[in-house]
Steps between C-alpha positions, in 0.01 A plus 500: 500500500680191621617488861805291409840656550618642166831386359796734477428576133133584559381849590152522650387861492121450517295662775154350444344682794581844363572452129246663271407475137435127469163566336638732235477383134793289386633424849365145500663426165832633627478283813415189297792571269734528800368172640551328166855637479572371851351160414726471197807549719398235752423130466136413464334344804178392328638152441772467761533124439614527139863557600512198731631160398240235409365319805650151545220298658718188532801662666422380852365155409695206640526162329240363739260784421548449126421130532190569708375766258551261208313223688207732575485611137482131398222451760687212658446400863784506749560141604654616828174655616236261627143551382284648771295226667156631593373165625616581852234769515222255414307282744418208274489154663703216348351383173474157337730229629655743750182502708627189682854643546556620861796714388277685250246572775780614731624746236144623444455550877829694525394714206165575663678596825724738304194659340336529843804675646508731200137597554567557869785735413276688256233535769763628746623756244142618442448533877822702533398717207157556653657595834799707393439575133297818557760651734782402267317664209437814705869515590590455133266785405650718774849431361379591151345821635830592668690428179252714305531784751881483480493502118261797503727682746801439277302617197398822675859553611624459142231738373602751765866473399410540132290806584784647706742445211258669260452790740877537545551484123230760445649722771848484350372557148286794615800654675712438192225652285494816709879530471478445125237775472722739695804411291296528180374842604858607580617363165225691316590815691872460424432413137274806468760716670774367271278565201441855617874552560582354158243724336634803688853409394387473138331840524810652658720342234278648229522845662880474523526395139275792395708743705825380342358541150383849570 
């Protein structure tokens, strides 16, 4: 039974904790028929996207975006973007006629100094990682453990609340079931008593009719 609040035109009279007779022959067919009848009166949710408007994939595209998408589809290069120059990461000496050019050797020397500084920075990062990396990783694992413990605590709290709701539902339904049994017994007693009174009245009426005829 759904836990959602029923609408004003829906009457939920099921007491699953105390209701009996679900295993009796024909009950399943009756329930399926009721579900099918309910499904016919409500919109299908199997394909909830079929009632939506078609998705417009170009709605938020600007003119610039449209031009760029068209350029990429044509596999054209963007002239505004310079091609990445990887020569600055190489340590090749001047070649050919540039071997006698002091400016070429100066550029090569500057490039080698840049590469040297880069390697020094990498070595420094490795030293820092070797010195502080283990502690930083331990702290990260401790934070993850705390997050896991908090998530587990929240999960247990939700399970506890769900269990309390189920217990409260079962308690209320059990109390309602006991009241229904008492009322049913009273109804049977009153119906039996009324039947006996009606039968006695019929017998008395027959006797009166017989006495009048005689």
